[in-house]
Amino acid sequence: MEKPKEVLADYRKGAKLKREEMVGPYYIDKATLDPTIAVRLTANWISLNLRYINDYKLS
């Protein structure tokens, strides 16, 4: 989990600042901006999902 945090560290800082600007005038949930990993176990598989913020204009 350290690698996603390391790679996204600079982007997260800017995103947190922008989110704080938007929380004031708009009702926006203060959801976490940190990357998260979800694990799902089935009978035959282990599924790992990494969730992270990104700039949709660059995607």
GROMACS .gro file of C-alpha atoms in nm:
model
   59
    1MET     CA    1   0.000   0.000   0.000
    2GLU     CA    2   0.300   0.229   0.035
    3LYS     CA    3   0.372   0.243  -0.340
    4PRO     CA    4   0.033   0.393  -0.439
    5LYS     CA    5   0.067   0.652  -0.163
    6GLU     CA    6   0.418   0.737  -0.281
    7VAL     CA    7   0.320   0.769  -0.647
    8LEU     CA    8   0.008   0.977  -0.576
    9ALA     CA    9   0.151   1.193  -0.295
   10ASP     CA   10   0.192   1.515  -0.495
   11TYR     CA   11  -0.143   1.481  -0.667
   12ARG     CA   12  -0.323   1.413  -0.336
   13LYS     CA   13  -0.184   1.733  -0.183
   14GLY     CA   14  -0.327   1.945  -0.466
   15ALA     CA   15  -0.655   1.755  -0.462
   16LYS     CA   16  -0.697   1.813  -0.088
   17LEU     CA   17  -0.648   2.187  -0.134
   18LYS     CA   18  -0.902   2.201  -0.418
   19ARG     CA   19  -1.150   1.995  -0.220
   20GLU     CA   20  -1.126   2.238   0.072
   21GLU     CA   21  -1.208   2.524  -0.167
   22MET     CA   22  -1.519   2.343  -0.289
   23VAL     CA   23  -1.647   2.225   0.049
   24GLY     CA   24  -1.716   2.585   0.156
   25PRO     CA   25  -1.969   2.697  -0.106
   26TYR     CA   26  -2.098   2.350  -0.204
   27TYR     CA   27  -2.223   2.052  -0.007
   28ILE     CA   28  -1.950   1.799  -0.083
   29ASP     CA   29  -1.880   1.493   0.126
   30LYS     CA   30  -1.532   1.487   0.277
   31ALA     CA   31  -1.452   1.139   0.152
   32THR     CA   32  -1.100   1.011   0.180
   33LEU     CA   33  -0.858   1.099  -0.098
   34ASP     CA   34  -0.610   0.834   0.005
   35PRO     CA   35  -0.577   0.524  -0.212
   36THR     CA   36  -0.763   0.221  -0.078
   37ILE     CA   37  -0.748  -0.150  -0.153
   38ALA     CA   38  -1.058  -0.368  -0.145
   39VAL     CA   39  -1.019  -0.745  -0.116
   40ARG     CA   40  -1.290  -0.987  -0.229
   41LEU     CA   41  -1.257  -1.359  -0.170
   42THR     CA   42  -1.446  -1.625  -0.364
   43ALA     CA   43  -1.413  -2.000  -0.380
   44ASN     CA   44  -1.144  -1.981  -0.649
   45TRP     CA   45  -1.018  -1.623  -0.665
   46ILE     CA   46  -0.883  -1.335  -0.466
   47SER     CA   47  -0.977  -1.002  -0.623
   48LEU     CA   48  -0.786  -0.685  -0.530
   49ASN     CA   49  -0.922  -0.345  -0.632
   50LEU     CA   50  -0.713  -0.032  -0.595
   51ARG     CA   51  -0.918   0.289  -0.575
   52TYR     CA   52  -0.745   0.622  -0.620
   53ILE     CA   53  -0.823   0.973  -0.738
   54ASN     CA   54  -0.715   1.088  -1.080
   55ASP     CA   55  -0.746   1.388  -1.308
   56TYR     CA   56  -1.025   1.297  -1.549
   57LYS     CA   57  -0.889   1.549  -1.802
   58LEU     CA   58  -0.563   1.356  -1.826
   59SER     CA   59  -0.721   1.009  -1.834
   0.00000   0.00000   0.00000
